[in-house]
Amino acid sequence: MRNMVGWWLLAVLVASGLCSLGAWQLGRMHEKQAMLDAVQQVLDLRTQRPLAVAGDVARERDYDWAAGAGRFVDAPAVLLDNQQRDDRPGVRAYRVFQPSAPGAAPLLVELGWLPLPGDRKLPVVSHPPGELRLAGLLAPPPSHGILAAVAVPQSGGQVLATGLDAAGLRDQLHQPGLAPRVLKLDPAAPLGYARDLDVLPNTLPPERHLGYAVQWFALAAAVLVIALLLTFRKRKTNKATP
């Protein structure tokens, strides 16, 4: 009898842990779906806001369609590492843009994706000259997961980063007022490289989180079913024993 109680305690404990993982996956699904819905609403309306709103700390997790004139400053290009596109490894290129509106904070502009060769020789990111008018989606920087973002200066003067942490990049780029959001440049603009307005690049979409949640819940159910079968078998064995 004690063994059966122990089995059930273990089974319930394991099943509870698996259900917690499933619930976490469901939470991530809802978070990402809400993010995609918010982005789609912004893209549908395309209510144009000034680039200066990129520096608004109160909106650093929000999305806006923004446009404005300015110049790319003489600061190192930032290459975001580990970026896949069409199953090819590469980097996303960013440069600092200074809007011409008085008081507007400089911000990172995503110029697009570039492939990496087998020897991982970093591409050279051009510096667009002159006064330009840009438009695109203001968004939080791409998530770098649970690991801290690391930015390493390269011999060619560029910065290779595993994540875009504005606080950490400000010193390296000599831009103490760097805005917390980045501008995902309009793909239709005749500037930069291959790009899109995907806010979940190289991360799991909501439907994948749902799939993993179903798997965790199914495993939890399987554990309880196995415990139930073992209980019945134990009882039958006990009854058959004289």
Short mmCIF file of C-alpha atoms in Angstrom, two decimals:
data_model
loop_
_atom_site.label_atom_id
_atom_site.label_comp_id
_atom_site.label_asym_id
_atom_site.label_seq_id
_atom_site.Cartn_x
_atom_site.Cartn_y
_atom_site.Cartn_z
CA MET A 1 0.00 0.00 0.00
CA ARG A 2 2.82 2.38 0.85
CA ASN A 3 4.42 1.72 -2.55
CA MET A 4 1.18 2.62 -4.32
CA VAL A 5 0.88 5.87 -2.38
CA GLY A 6 4.48 6.70 -3.23
CA TRP A 7 3.90 5.97 -6.91
CA TRP A 8 0.86 8.24 -6.97
CA LEU A 9 2.65 11.06 -5.17
CA LEU A 10 5.49 10.83 -7.69
CA ALA A 11 3.07 10.61 -10.62
CA VAL A 12 1.09 13.65 -9.45
CA LEU A 13 4.30 15.62 -8.86
CA VAL A 14 5.66 14.80 -12.34
CA ALA A 15 2.29 15.49 -14.00
CA SER A 16 2.05 18.84 -12.19
CA GLY A 17 5.48 19.83 -13.46
CA LEU A 18 4.57 18.85 -17.02
CA CYS A 19 1.32 20.81 -16.79
CA SER A 20 3.27 23.85 -15.57
CA LEU A 21 5.47 23.63 -18.67
CA GLY A 22 2.36 23.35 -20.84
CA ALA A 23 0.80 26.38 -19.15
CA TRP A 24 4.01 28.36 -19.72
CA GLN A 25 3.94 27.48 -23.41
CA LEU A 26 0.30 28.61 -23.61
CA GLY A 27 1.26 31.89 -21.97
CA ARG A 28 4.01 32.44 -24.52
CA MET A 29 1.55 31.64 -27.30
CA HIS A 30 -0.87 34.31 -26.08
CA GLU A 31 1.94 36.86 -25.60
CA LYS A 32 3.26 36.38 -29.11
CA GLN A 33 -0.19 36.35 -30.69
CA ALA A 34 -1.00 39.63 -28.93
CA MET A 35 2.28 41.03 -30.28
CA LEU A 36 1.47 39.96 -33.83
CA ASP A 37 -2.06 41.39 -33.54
CA ALA A 38 -0.68 44.74 -32.32
CA VAL A 39 1.82 44.88 -35.19
CA GLN A 40 -0.83 44.00 -37.77
CA GLN A 41 -3.09 46.77 -36.49
CA VAL A 42 -0.25 49.28 -36.83
CA LEU A 43 0.56 48.07 -40.35
CA ASP A 44 -3.09 48.17 -41.39
CA LEU A 45 -3.55 51.78 -40.23
CA ARG A 46 -0.01 53.08 -40.88
CA THR A 47 -0.77 56.19 -38.86
CA GLN A 48 2.45 58.08 -39.35
CA ARG A 49 4.25 59.29 -36.25
CA PRO A 50 7.55 61.21 -35.99
CA LEU A 51 10.76 59.28 -35.47
CA ALA A 52 11.21 61.17 -32.20
CA VAL A 53 8.73 58.81 -30.49
CA ALA A 54 11.42 56.10 -30.65
CA GLY A 55 13.00 57.75 -27.63
CA ASP A 56 9.82 57.62 -25.53
CA VAL A 57 10.70 55.22 -22.70
CA ALA A 58 7.02 54.85 -21.80
CA ARG A 59 6.42 53.22 -25.23
CA GLU A 60 9.59 51.13 -25.46
CA ARG A 61 7.58 47.86 -25.72
CA ASP A 62 5.01 49.25 -28.20
CA TYR A 63 4.81 49.46 -32.00
CA ASP A 64 4.38 52.54 -34.20
CA TRP A 65 4.62 53.38 -37.85
CA ALA A 66 7.02 56.32 -38.01
CA ALA A 67 8.75 58.49 -40.59
CA GLY A 68 11.10 61.43 -40.69
CA ALA A 69 14.19 63.00 -42.20
CA GLY A 70 17.73 62.84 -40.90
CA ARG A 71 21.19 61.40 -41.47
CA PHE A 72 23.09 58.23 -40.65
CA VAL A 73 25.80 59.25 -38.20
CA ASP A 74 29.45 58.29 -38.32
CA ALA A 75 29.18 55.38 -35.88
CA PRO A 76 30.07 51.69 -36.23
CA ALA A 77 27.58 49.42 -37.93
CA VAL A 78 26.04 46.77 -35.67
CA LEU A 79 25.71 43.22 -37.00
CA LEU A 80 23.19 41.05 -35.14
CA ASP A 81 24.53 37.49 -35.24
CA ASN A 82 22.69 34.15 -35.66
CA GLN A 83 19.99 35.41 -38.03
CA GLN A 84 18.47 32.86 -40.41
CA ARG A 85 16.75 33.73 -43.68
CA ASP A 86 15.57 31.06 -46.13
CA ASP A 87 17.51 28.52 -44.04
CA ARG A 88 20.75 30.41 -44.59
CA PRO A 89 22.91 31.81 -41.77
CA GLY A 90 23.59 35.50 -41.70
CA VAL A 91 23.44 38.77 -39.81
CA ARG A 92 21.06 41.70 -39.62
CA ALA A 93 22.73 45.05 -40.22
CA TYR A 94 21.96 48.17 -38.20
CA ARG A 95 23.22 51.73 -38.34
CA VAL A 96 22.58 54.75 -36.14
CA PHE A 97 20.26 57.36 -37.65
CA GLN A 98 19.90 60.87 -36.26
CA PRO A 99 16.50 62.43 -37.03
CA SER A 100 16.68 66.09 -37.94
CA ALA A 101 13.75 67.03 -35.67
CA PRO A 102 14.99 69.09 -32.70
CA GLY A 103 15.48 66.99 -29.58
CA ALA A 104 14.93 63.65 -31.33
CA ALA A 105 17.08 60.80 -30.02
CA PRO A 106 19.31 58.82 -32.39
CA LEU A 107 18.05 55.32 -33.11
CA LEU A 108 19.20 52.08 -34.68
CA VAL A 109 17.77 51.42 -38.16
CA GLU A 110 17.62 47.86 -39.46
CA LEU A 111 19.02 47.97 -42.99
CA GLY A 112 18.37 44.30 -43.66
CA TRP A 113 19.85 40.80 -43.71
CA LEU A 114 23.18 39.74 -45.18
CA PRO A 115 24.48 36.16 -45.61
CA LEU A 116 27.57 34.83 -43.85
CA PRO A 117 30.03 32.65 -45.79
CA GLY A 118 31.46 29.45 -44.36
CA ASP A 119 34.49 31.26 -42.94
CA ARG A 120 32.14 33.72 -41.17
CA LYS A 121 33.85 36.70 -42.74
CA LEU A 122 31.64 39.63 -41.81
CA PRO A 123 30.14 41.73 -44.62
CA VAL A 124 30.91 45.42 -44.84
CA VAL A 125 27.80 47.52 -44.25
CA SER A 126 27.66 50.65 -46.37
CA HIS A 127 27.09 54.07 -44.84
CA PRO A 128 24.20 55.76 -46.69
CA PRO A 129 25.24 59.37 -47.25
CA GLY A 130 23.34 62.64 -47.10
CA GLU A 131 19.95 63.72 -45.84
CA LEU A 132 17.38 60.93 -46.12
CA ARG A 133 13.73 60.43 -45.31
CA LEU A 134 13.00 57.06 -43.72
CA ALA A 135 9.79 55.26 -42.83
CA GLY A 136 9.17 51.97 -41.10
CA LEU A 137 8.00 50.10 -38.05
CA LEU A 138 9.27 51.21 -34.66
CA ALA A 139 9.63 48.10 -32.52
CA PRO A 140 11.47 46.77 -29.48
CA PRO A 141 14.83 45.20 -30.38
CA PRO A 142 14.74 41.49 -31.26
CA SER A 143 14.71 39.27 -28.18
CA HIS A 144 18.05 37.71 -27.27
CA GLY A 145 16.50 35.12 -24.95
CA ILE A 146 17.63 34.41 -21.42
CA LEU A 147 21.33 34.99 -22.14
CA ALA A 148 22.79 38.46 -21.79
CA ALA A 149 23.39 40.38 -25.01
CA VAL A 150 27.06 40.59 -25.93
CA ALA A 151 28.54 43.15 -28.33
CA VAL A 152 32.14 42.77 -29.50
CA PRO A 153 34.03 45.36 -31.61
CA GLN A 154 35.56 43.86 -34.75
CA SER A 155 38.84 44.66 -36.49
CA GLY A 156 36.95 46.26 -39.37
CA GLY A 157 35.37 48.83 -37.08
CA GLN A 158 31.96 47.15 -36.90
CA VAL A 159 30.28 45.63 -33.83
CA LEU A 160 29.14 42.00 -33.78
CA ALA A 161 26.31 41.49 -31.27
CA THR A 162 24.26 38.58 -29.98
CA GLY A 163 21.48 40.98 -28.98
CA LEU A 164 20.56 44.64 -29.26
CA ASP A 165 20.78 45.99 -25.74
CA ALA A 166 20.49 49.76 -26.10
CA ALA A 167 22.06 50.40 -22.70
CA GLY A 168 25.09 48.28 -23.57
CA LEU A 169 25.48 49.67 -27.10
CA ARG A 170 25.38 53.33 -26.12
CA ASP A 171 29.01 53.38 -25.01
CA GLN A 172 30.31 51.30 -27.91
CA LEU A 173 28.52 53.48 -30.46
CA HIS A 174 29.28 56.72 -28.58
CA GLN A 175 25.57 57.49 -28.55
CA PRO A 176 24.54 58.16 -24.91
CA GLY A 177 21.01 59.11 -25.96
CA LEU A 178 20.33 56.04 -28.14
CA ALA A 179 16.59 55.31 -28.30
CA PRO A 180 15.32 52.01 -26.77
CA ARG A 181 13.39 51.08 -29.93
CA VAL A 182 14.71 50.30 -33.40
CA LEU A 183 13.27 51.18 -36.81
CA LYS A 184 12.53 48.23 -39.09
CA LEU A 185 12.97 50.02 -42.39
CA ASP A 186 10.11 49.81 -44.87
CA PRO A 187 11.00 46.93 -47.27
CA ALA A 188 9.82 49.10 -50.16
CA ALA A 189 12.51 51.72 -49.47
CA PRO A 190 15.32 51.75 -52.08
CA LEU A 191 17.98 51.35 -49.39
CA GLY A 192 19.75 48.55 -47.55
CA TYR A 193 19.45 44.81 -47.99
CA ALA A 194 16.89 41.97 -47.93
CA ARG A 195 14.40 42.61 -45.16
CA ASP A 196 10.82 42.34 -43.96
CA LEU A 197 8.68 43.56 -41.08
CA ASP A 198 8.66 40.27 -39.19
CA VAL A 199 8.87 40.99 -35.44
CA LEU A 200 9.53 37.34 -34.53
CA PRO A 201 12.57 36.45 -36.63
CA ASN A 202 14.42 33.32 -35.51
CA THR A 203 11.93 32.66 -32.70
CA LEU A 204 9.00 30.31 -32.28
CA PRO A 205 5.63 31.48 -33.70
CA PRO A 206 2.46 31.15 -31.57
CA GLU A 207 1.37 27.89 -33.23
CA ARG A 208 4.65 26.20 -32.28
CA HIS A 209 4.12 27.16 -28.65
CA LEU A 210 0.63 25.66 -28.86
CA GLY A 211 2.09 22.46 -30.26
CA TYR A 212 4.60 22.19 -27.42
CA ALA A 213 1.86 22.93 -24.88
CA VAL A 214 -0.23 20.05 -26.24
CA GLN A 215 2.80 17.76 -25.99
CA TRP A 216 3.46 18.68 -22.35
CA PHE A 217 -0.21 18.17 -21.41
CA ALA A 218 -0.25 14.85 -23.26
CA LEU A 219 2.83 13.69 -21.34
CA ALA A 220 1.16 14.69 -18.07
CA ALA A 221 -1.91 12.65 -18.99
CA ALA A 222 0.30 9.70 -19.98
CA VAL A 223 2.03 9.75 -16.59
CA LEU A 224 -1.30 9.60 -14.77
CA VAL A 225 -2.61 6.84 -17.06
CA ILE A 226 0.54 4.78 -16.43
CA ALA A 227 0.15 5.29 -12.68
CA LEU A 228 -3.47 4.17 -12.94
CA LEU A 229 -2.56 1.03 -14.92
CA LEU A 230 0.18 0.14 -12.46
CA THR A 231 -2.31 0.54 -9.60
CA PHE A 232 -4.83 -1.81 -11.21
CA ARG A 233 -2.11 -4.35 -11.99
CA LYS A 234 -0.85 -4.21 -8.43
CA ARG A 235 -4.34 -4.78 -7.07
CA LYS A 236 -4.94 -7.74 -9.41
CA THR A 237 -1.62 -9.26 -8.38
CA ASN A 238 -2.50 -8.86 -4.70
CA LYS A 239 -5.90 -10.52 -5.20
CA ALA A 240 -4.35 -13.42 -7.10
CA THR A 241 -1.80 -14.03 -4.36
CA PRO A 242 -3.19 -16.55 -1.81
#
